Coordinates of C-alpha atoms in Angstrom, one line a residue:
M1 CA 122.7 82.5 129.3
S2 CA 121.9 85.5 131.5
L3 CA 124.3 87.9 132.9
L4 CA 124.0 90.5 135.7
I5 CA 126.2 93.5 136.1
R6 CA 126.0 95.1 139.5
N7 CA 127.3 98.3 141.1
A8 CA 128.6 99.9 137.9
R9 CA 128.5 103.5 136.9
V10 CA 126.4 103.3 133.7
I11 CA 127.0 106.0 131.2
D12 CA 124.7 106.2 128.2
P13 CA 125.1 109.4 126.1
A14 CA 122.1 108.5 124.0
S15 CA 119.6 108.8 126.9
G16 CA 121.6 111.0 129.2
L17 CA 121.9 108.3 131.8
D18 CA 124.9 108.6 134.2
G19 CA 124.6 106.8 137.5
Q20 CA 124.9 103.6 139.5
R21 CA 122.7 100.9 137.9
T22 CA 122.2 97.2 137.7
V23 CA 122.1 95.8 134.2
L24 CA 120.5 92.5 133.4
I25 CA 121.3 90.8 130.1
D26 CA 119.5 87.8 128.5
G27 CA 119.4 86.5 125.0
G28 CA 122.0 88.9 123.9
R29 CA 120.0 92.0 124.8
I30 CA 119.5 94.2 127.8
T31 CA 116.4 93.1 129.6
A32 CA 116.5 95.3 132.7
L33 CA 118.2 98.5 133.8
A34 CA 117.4 99.3 137.4
E35 CA 118.6 100.8 140.6
T36 CA 121.5 99.0 142.4
S37 CA 119.1 97.7 145.1
A38 CA 117.0 95.8 142.5
A39 CA 116.8 92.0 143.2
F40 CA 117.7 90.1 140.0
A41 CA 119.2 86.6 139.5
A42 CA 121.2 85.5 136.6
D43 CA 123.5 82.6 135.5
E44 CA 126.6 84.9 136.0
T45 CA 127.0 88.0 138.1
I46 CA 129.7 90.6 137.7
D47 CA 130.4 92.9 140.6
A48 CA 131.5 96.1 138.7
Q49 CA 132.3 98.2 141.7
G50 CA 134.6 101.0 140.6
L51 CA 134.0 100.3 136.9
W52 CA 132.2 102.2 134.2
V53 CA 129.8 100.6 131.8
F54 CA 129.1 102.3 128.5
P55 CA 128.0 101.2 125.0
G56 CA 130.6 99.5 122.8
A57 CA 132.2 101.9 120.4
V58 CA 131.1 102.2 116.8
D59 CA 134.0 102.9 114.4
L60 CA 133.0 104.3 111.0
A61 CA 136.4 103.7 109.4
A62 CA 138.4 100.5 109.4
C63 CA 140.3 98.9 106.6
L64 CA 140.1 95.3 107.6
R65 CA 142.2 94.0 104.6
E66 CA 140.6 90.5 104.2
P67 CA 140.0 89.2 101.6
G68 CA 142.6 90.6 99.2
L69 CA 145.2 92.1 101.5
D70 CA 145.5 89.3 104.0
H71 CA 149.3 89.8 104.3
K72 CA 148.5 93.0 106.2
A73 CA 145.8 91.8 108.5
T74 CA 142.7 89.5 108.7
L75 CA 139.2 90.0 109.9
A76 CA 139.9 87.8 113.0
S77 CA 143.0 89.8 114.0
E78 CA 141.5 93.2 113.6
T79 CA 138.1 92.4 115.1
F80 CA 139.9 91.0 118.1
A81 CA 142.0 94.2 118.3
A82 CA 138.7 96.1 118.2
A83 CA 137.2 94.1 121.0
S84 CA 140.3 94.6 123.2
S85 CA 139.8 98.3 122.7
G86 CA 136.1 98.5 123.5
I87 CA 134.9 98.7 119.9
T88 CA 132.0 96.4 119.1
T89 CA 130.9 97.6 115.6
L90 CA 133.3 98.3 112.7
C91 CA 132.5 99.8 109.3
Y92 CA 134.5 98.1 106.7
Q93 CA 135.9 100.8 104.4
P94 CA 136.3 99.8 100.7
E95 CA 139.8 100.3 99.2
P96 CA 141.6 99.1 96.1
G97 CA 142.2 95.4 96.6
A98 CA 139.4 94.9 99.1
N99 CA 136.0 96.4 98.0
F100 CA 132.5 95.3 97.4
D101 CA 130.8 95.4 94.0
N102 CA 128.1 92.7 94.5
A103 CA 126.1 90.9 97.1
A104 CA 128.3 87.8 97.1
Q105 CA 131.3 89.8 98.2
V106 CA 129.4 91.4 101.0
K107 CA 128.0 88.0 102.1
L108 CA 131.6 86.7 102.2
I109 CA 132.6 89.3 104.7
Y110 CA 129.6 88.4 107.0
D111 CA 130.5 84.7 106.7
L112 CA 134.2 85.3 107.5
N113 CA 133.3 87.5 110.5
R114 CA 130.8 85.0 111.8
R115 CA 133.6 82.5 112.4
A116 CA 135.4 84.6 115.0
H117 CA 132.7 87.2 115.8
Y118 CA 134.7 89.4 118.1
A119 CA 132.9 92.5 116.8
N120 CA 130.0 93.3 114.4
V121 CA 131.2 94.3 110.9
E122 CA 129.1 96.6 108.7
V123 CA 130.0 97.1 105.1
L124 CA 130.2 100.2 102.9
G125 CA 129.5 99.1 99.3
N126 CA 131.2 100.5 96.2
L127 CA 129.7 103.7 94.9
T128 CA 131.2 102.9 91.5
Q129 CA 132.2 99.6 90.0
G130 CA 135.7 98.6 91.2
L131 CA 136.0 102.1 92.8
K132 CA 137.1 103.2 89.3
G133 CA 134.9 106.3 89.4
Q134 CA 133.1 105.6 86.1
Q135 CA 130.2 103.0 86.1
L136 CA 127.8 103.2 89.0
S137 CA 127.5 100.1 91.1
N138 CA 124.2 98.2 91.7
M139 CA 123.3 100.0 94.8
A140 CA 119.9 98.4 95.2
S141 CA 121.5 95.0 95.3
L142 CA 124.2 96.1 97.7
K143 CA 121.6 97.6 100.0
R144 CA 119.6 94.3 100.0
A145 CA 122.9 92.5 100.9
G146 CA 123.2 94.7 104.0
C147 CA 125.5 97.6 103.1
V148 CA 124.9 100.5 105.4
G149 CA 126.1 103.1 102.9
M150 CA 128.1 103.7 99.7
S151 CA 131.5 105.1 99.2
N152 CA 134.2 105.4 96.6
G153 CA 136.9 105.3 99.2
R154 CA 139.7 107.7 98.5
Q155 CA 139.5 107.0 94.7
P156 CA 138.7 109.8 92.3
F157 CA 135.5 110.1 90.2
H158 CA 135.8 110.3 86.5
S159 CA 133.9 113.6 86.6
L160 CA 131.5 115.6 88.8
Q161 CA 128.7 114.4 86.6
T162 CA 129.5 110.8 87.7
L163 CA 129.4 111.9 91.3
R164 CA 126.1 113.7 90.7
R165 CA 124.5 110.6 89.1
A166 CA 125.9 108.4 92.0
M167 CA 124.3 110.7 94.6
E168 CA 121.0 110.8 92.7
Y169 CA 121.0 107.0 92.5
A170 CA 121.9 106.7 96.2
A171 CA 119.1 109.1 97.2
T172 CA 116.5 107.0 95.4
H173 CA 117.4 104.1 97.6
D174 CA 117.7 106.2 100.8
L175 CA 121.4 105.4 101.0
T176 CA 124.0 107.6 102.7
V177 CA 127.0 108.5 100.5
F178 CA 130.3 108.5 102.3
I179 CA 132.6 111.0 100.7
Y180 CA 136.3 111.4 101.2
P181 CA 136.7 115.1 100.1
V182 CA 139.8 115.2 97.9
E183 CA 140.3 117.3 94.7
H184 CA 142.9 115.0 93.3
A185 CA 144.2 117.6 90.8
L186 CA 145.1 119.9 93.7
A187 CA 146.5 117.1 95.8
A188 CA 148.8 116.4 92.9
G189 CA 150.3 113.3 94.4
G190 CA 151.6 115.1 97.5
F191 CA 152.7 113.4 100.7
M192 CA 152.1 115.9 103.5
H193 CA 150.4 119.2 104.3
E194 CA 151.5 122.2 102.4
G195 CA 153.2 124.7 104.8
E196 CA 156.4 125.7 106.4
V197 CA 157.4 122.2 107.3
S198 CA 156.9 120.7 103.9
A199 CA 158.9 123.6 102.4
R200 CA 161.7 122.9 104.8
L201 CA 161.7 119.2 104.2
G202 CA 161.3 119.6 100.4
L203 CA 158.4 117.1 100.3
P204 CA 155.7 117.4 97.6
A205 CA 152.7 118.8 99.6
I206 CA 148.9 118.8 99.6
P207 CA 147.2 122.2 100.2
S208 CA 144.2 122.3 102.5
A209 CA 142.3 123.6 99.4
A210 CA 142.4 120.1 98.0
E211 CA 140.0 119.1 100.7
T212 CA 137.9 122.3 101.0
V213 CA 137.2 122.6 97.3
A214 CA 135.9 119.0 97.3
V215 CA 133.8 119.8 100.3
A216 CA 132.3 122.8 98.6
Q217 CA 131.6 120.8 95.4
T218 CA 129.9 118.0 97.3
L219 CA 127.8 120.4 99.4
A220 CA 126.5 121.9 96.2
L221 CA 125.7 118.5 94.8
A222 CA 124.0 117.5 98.0
S223 CA 121.8 120.5 97.8
H224 CA 121.0 119.7 94.2
T225 CA 120.3 116.0 94.6
G226 CA 118.9 115.8 98.1
A227 CA 121.3 112.9 98.9
K228 CA 122.4 112.1 102.4
V229 CA 126.1 112.7 102.6
H230 CA 128.6 111.8 105.3
F231 CA 132.0 113.6 105.0
C232 CA 134.8 111.4 106.0
R233 CA 138.1 112.3 107.8
L234 CA 137.9 116.1 107.8
S235 CA 141.3 117.7 108.4
A236 CA 141.1 121.4 107.4
K237 CA 139.8 124.5 109.2
L238 CA 137.8 125.8 106.2
S239 CA 136.2 122.3 105.7
V240 CA 134.8 122.6 109.3
R241 CA 133.4 126.0 108.5
L242 CA 131.8 124.8 105.3
I243 CA 130.2 121.8 107.0
R244 CA 128.8 124.1 109.7
Q245 CA 127.3 126.4 107.1
G246 CA 125.8 123.4 105.2
K247 CA 124.2 122.1 108.4
D248 CA 122.8 125.5 109.2
S249 CA 121.2 125.7 105.7
G250 CA 119.4 122.4 106.4
L251 CA 121.4 119.9 104.3
D252 CA 121.2 116.3 105.4
I253 CA 124.9 115.9 106.1
T254 CA 127.2 114.5 108.8
A255 CA 130.9 114.4 109.3
D256 CA 133.7 112.6 111.1
V257 CA 137.3 113.2 112.0
A258 CA 140.1 110.6 112.7
A259 CA 141.3 110.6 116.3
H260 CA 144.9 111.2 115.3
Q261 CA 144.0 114.5 113.6
L262 CA 143.0 115.8 117.0
F263 CA 146.5 115.3 118.5
L264 CA 149.1 115.5 115.8
T265 CA 150.1 118.2 113.3
D266 CA 152.5 118.5 110.4
M267 CA 155.2 119.3 113.0
D268 CA 155.2 115.6 113.9
V269 CA 156.4 114.9 110.3
S270 CA 159.4 117.2 110.7
D271 CA 161.8 114.2 111.3
F272 CA 160.4 112.3 108.3
N273 CA 158.5 110.0 110.7
P274 CA 156.8 107.5 108.4
L275 CA 154.4 106.6 111.2
C276 CA 152.9 110.1 110.7
H277 CA 152.4 109.5 107.0
V278 CA 148.6 109.6 106.7
M279 CA 145.9 110.7 104.3
P280 CA 144.5 113.3 104.6
P281 CA 147.8 114.6 105.9
L282 CA 148.4 116.0 109.4
R283 CA 147.8 119.7 109.1
S284 CA 148.6 122.8 111.0
A285 CA 147.9 123.6 114.7
R286 CA 145.2 126.0 113.5
D287 CA 143.5 123.2 111.6
L288 CA 143.7 121.0 114.7
D289 CA 142.1 123.7 116.8
A290 CA 139.3 124.1 114.3
L291 CA 138.6 120.4 114.3
R292 CA 138.4 120.4 118.1
E293 CA 136.0 123.3 118.0
G294 CA 133.9 121.5 115.4
L295 CA 133.6 118.5 117.7
A296 CA 132.6 120.7 120.6
D297 CA 129.9 122.6 118.8
G298 CA 128.4 119.5 117.0
T299 CA 129.6 120.3 113.5
I300 CA 131.6 117.1 113.6
D301 CA 129.4 114.2 114.6
A302 CA 131.8 111.3 115.1
I303 CA 135.4 110.4 115.9
C304 CA 136.7 107.4 114.0
S305 CA 140.0 105.4 114.0
D306 CA 140.7 105.4 110.3
H307 CA 142.4 102.1 111.0
Q308 CA 144.9 101.1 108.4
P309 CA 147.1 98.2 109.6
H310 CA 150.3 97.6 107.6
E311 CA 153.0 95.0 107.5
V312 CA 156.4 96.2 108.9
D313 CA 158.0 96.7 105.5
A314 CA 155.3 99.2 104.5
K315 CA 156.8 101.8 106.8
L316 CA 160.5 100.9 106.3
A317 CA 161.4 103.3 103.5
P318 CA 162.0 107.0 102.8
F319 CA 158.9 109.0 103.8
Q320 CA 157.6 109.4 100.2
Q321 CA 157.8 105.6 99.6
T322 CA 156.0 104.5 102.7
E323 CA 152.3 103.6 102.7
P324 CA 150.0 106.0 104.5
G325 CA 147.9 105.0 107.5
I326 CA 147.9 104.3 111.2
S327 CA 147.0 101.1 113.0
A328 CA 144.5 102.9 115.1
L329 CA 141.8 100.7 116.7
E330 CA 143.7 100.5 120.0
T331 CA 144.0 104.2 120.4
L332 CA 140.5 105.3 119.4
L333 CA 139.0 105.1 122.9
P334 CA 142.0 106.4 124.8
L335 CA 142.5 109.4 122.5
T336 CA 138.8 110.2 122.7
L337 CA 138.9 110.1 126.5
R338 CA 142.0 112.3 126.4
L339 CA 139.8 115.0 124.9
V340 CA 138.0 115.0 128.2
E341 CA 141.2 115.5 130.1
D342 CA 142.1 118.4 127.7
G343 CA 138.7 120.1 128.4
V344 CA 137.5 119.8 124.8
L345 CA 134.5 117.6 125.5
S346 CA 132.6 116.4 128.5
L347 CA 132.7 112.7 129.2
P348 CA 129.2 112.0 127.9
E349 CA 129.9 114.0 124.8
A350 CA 133.2 112.3 124.1
L351 CA 131.5 108.9 124.4
R352 CA 128.7 110.0 122.2
K353 CA 131.2 110.8 119.4
I354 CA 132.2 107.1 119.3
T355 CA 128.9 105.4 120.2
A356 CA 125.5 107.0 119.6
G357 CA 126.8 109.5 117.1
P358 CA 128.3 107.1 114.5
A359 CA 125.5 104.5 115.2
T360 CA 123.0 107.1 114.0
I361 CA 125.0 107.8 110.8
I362 CA 124.8 104.1 109.8
D363 CA 121.2 103.7 111.2
S364 CA 122.3 101.1 113.7
E365 CA 120.6 100.1 117.0
A366 CA 124.1 99.8 118.5
G367 CA 125.7 102.6 120.7
Q368 CA 123.1 102.8 123.4
I369 CA 122.1 101.3 126.7
N370 CA 118.4 100.7 127.2
V371 CA 116.0 97.8 127.6
G372 CA 115.8 95.9 124.4
A373 CA 119.1 97.2 123.0
P374 CA 121.8 94.8 122.0
A375 CA 124.1 94.0 124.9
D376 CA 127.3 95.4 123.2
L377 CA 128.9 96.9 126.3
V378 CA 132.3 97.9 127.7
L379 CA 133.4 97.5 131.3
F380 CA 136.0 100.1 131.9
D381 CA 138.4 100.8 134.7
P382 CA 139.0 104.5 134.9
A383 CA 141.8 104.1 137.5
A384 CA 144.1 102.0 135.3
L385 CA 147.2 103.5 133.9
W386 CA 149.0 102.0 130.9
E387 CA 151.4 102.7 128.1
L388 CA 151.0 101.8 124.5
D389 CA 153.6 99.2 123.6
L390 CA 153.8 98.6 119.9
N391 CA 155.1 95.1 120.5
T392 CA 152.0 94.0 122.4
M393 CA 149.4 95.5 120.2
H394 CA 146.6 93.0 119.2
S395 CA 146.3 94.3 115.6
N396 CA 148.5 92.7 113.0
G397 CA 149.6 96.3 112.2
R398 CA 152.0 97.9 114.6
N399 CA 152.2 101.1 112.7
S400 CA 151.2 103.7 115.3
P401 CA 152.9 107.0 116.2
F402 CA 151.5 106.7 119.7
G403 CA 153.9 104.1 120.9
G404 CA 155.1 105.1 124.4
W405 CA 152.1 107.4 125.1
N406 CA 150.6 106.9 128.5
F407 CA 146.8 106.7 128.9
N408 CA 144.4 106.8 131.8
G409 CA 141.7 104.1 132.0
A410 CA 141.6 100.7 130.4
V411 CA 139.0 98.2 129.0
K412 CA 138.5 95.4 131.4
R413 CA 135.9 93.4 129.5
T414 CA 134.0 93.7 126.3
L415 CA 130.6 92.1 125.7
L416 CA 129.1 91.5 122.3
A417 CA 125.5 90.5 122.4
G418 CA 126.0 89.6 126.0
K419 CA 129.0 87.3 125.3
T420 CA 132.4 88.2 126.7
V421 CA 134.7 88.6 123.6
F422 CA 137.6 90.2 125.6
S423 CA 138.7 90.4 129.2
R424 CA 141.9 91.2 131.0

């Protein structure tokens, strides 16, 4: 079935296109991109006057929970939440209870997602067996199964020697290693950022050095092994500086930041708000400013959701006993666009951080609008105003600290391979 989108403002950060265009879709791909006066015919025509069209977002970090943690969420519930928020590709992050040691486990994810297919799901395979940080996984088999990279999640490595061997093995298969930079001995089981707020609250804290030491170690190993490394969820000022230096020295590295780290600080934990219990922890205002600077100068390549849906009980306890994480799919796009309102990024650059930028990191053809590209598109109404109501979120997890926030602009329709998977 063919589809024609007329009179839309088409924004494609990958090519620099920003203007009124007509988009013709057939067979799940974009088959023509022309001036609005072009004469095309299709089975369905959408008059998108007043709307923007841009590539569907590519989210590098989503814990989708199924199989293994189905009581929190399912692939169907979370991919639909993604579609409702303009996200058309998700990277399934491995975690204890839901991770991928072999090809059969990866195939199961693809089979489960094929039933609903609200969004594409890509998989990060285990860097070590069971994420236990000791025995290396069979990366060659996982790559053949379709994994777009390898990660040990937030789980520690037995030793730096294990990490070194893992990076060497990944490099031989041209696989990107996704690293959560945490020196667990320094983190010491803390719950929030080490600073004045943690001292006042009396909560065990995590110094920013727990992250920056791990970044420095990994940079040294990246230089030694030649591995491609993606640094996940930066939160500290010095980490941004180290990544910037690493890029300047020619290392094959990239980095991302979770959207909430660009708007919240440890001050938001001052009332023991469990919805602000995240890992890495919310840090200081100076760290937040450095993350925004890193985005603006290209040190940080992508913004992700770090989506971690939880059941209600997971957040109903004293702060230290709650589970970390935010249900964040539905705030990735609106928070990213708020960076434009704040003057941090231009509109094309903001969209690049959630489309072409992350797509390049996982070597995906998504995240762009050109002839031949998959028709994973978002029709967006920039004039809409809305408020995030936790009770009406599409994700099974309602654990967001952004409830009651007002946002400008809303997704009107999401297309996946030319098929409408969400509309309002």
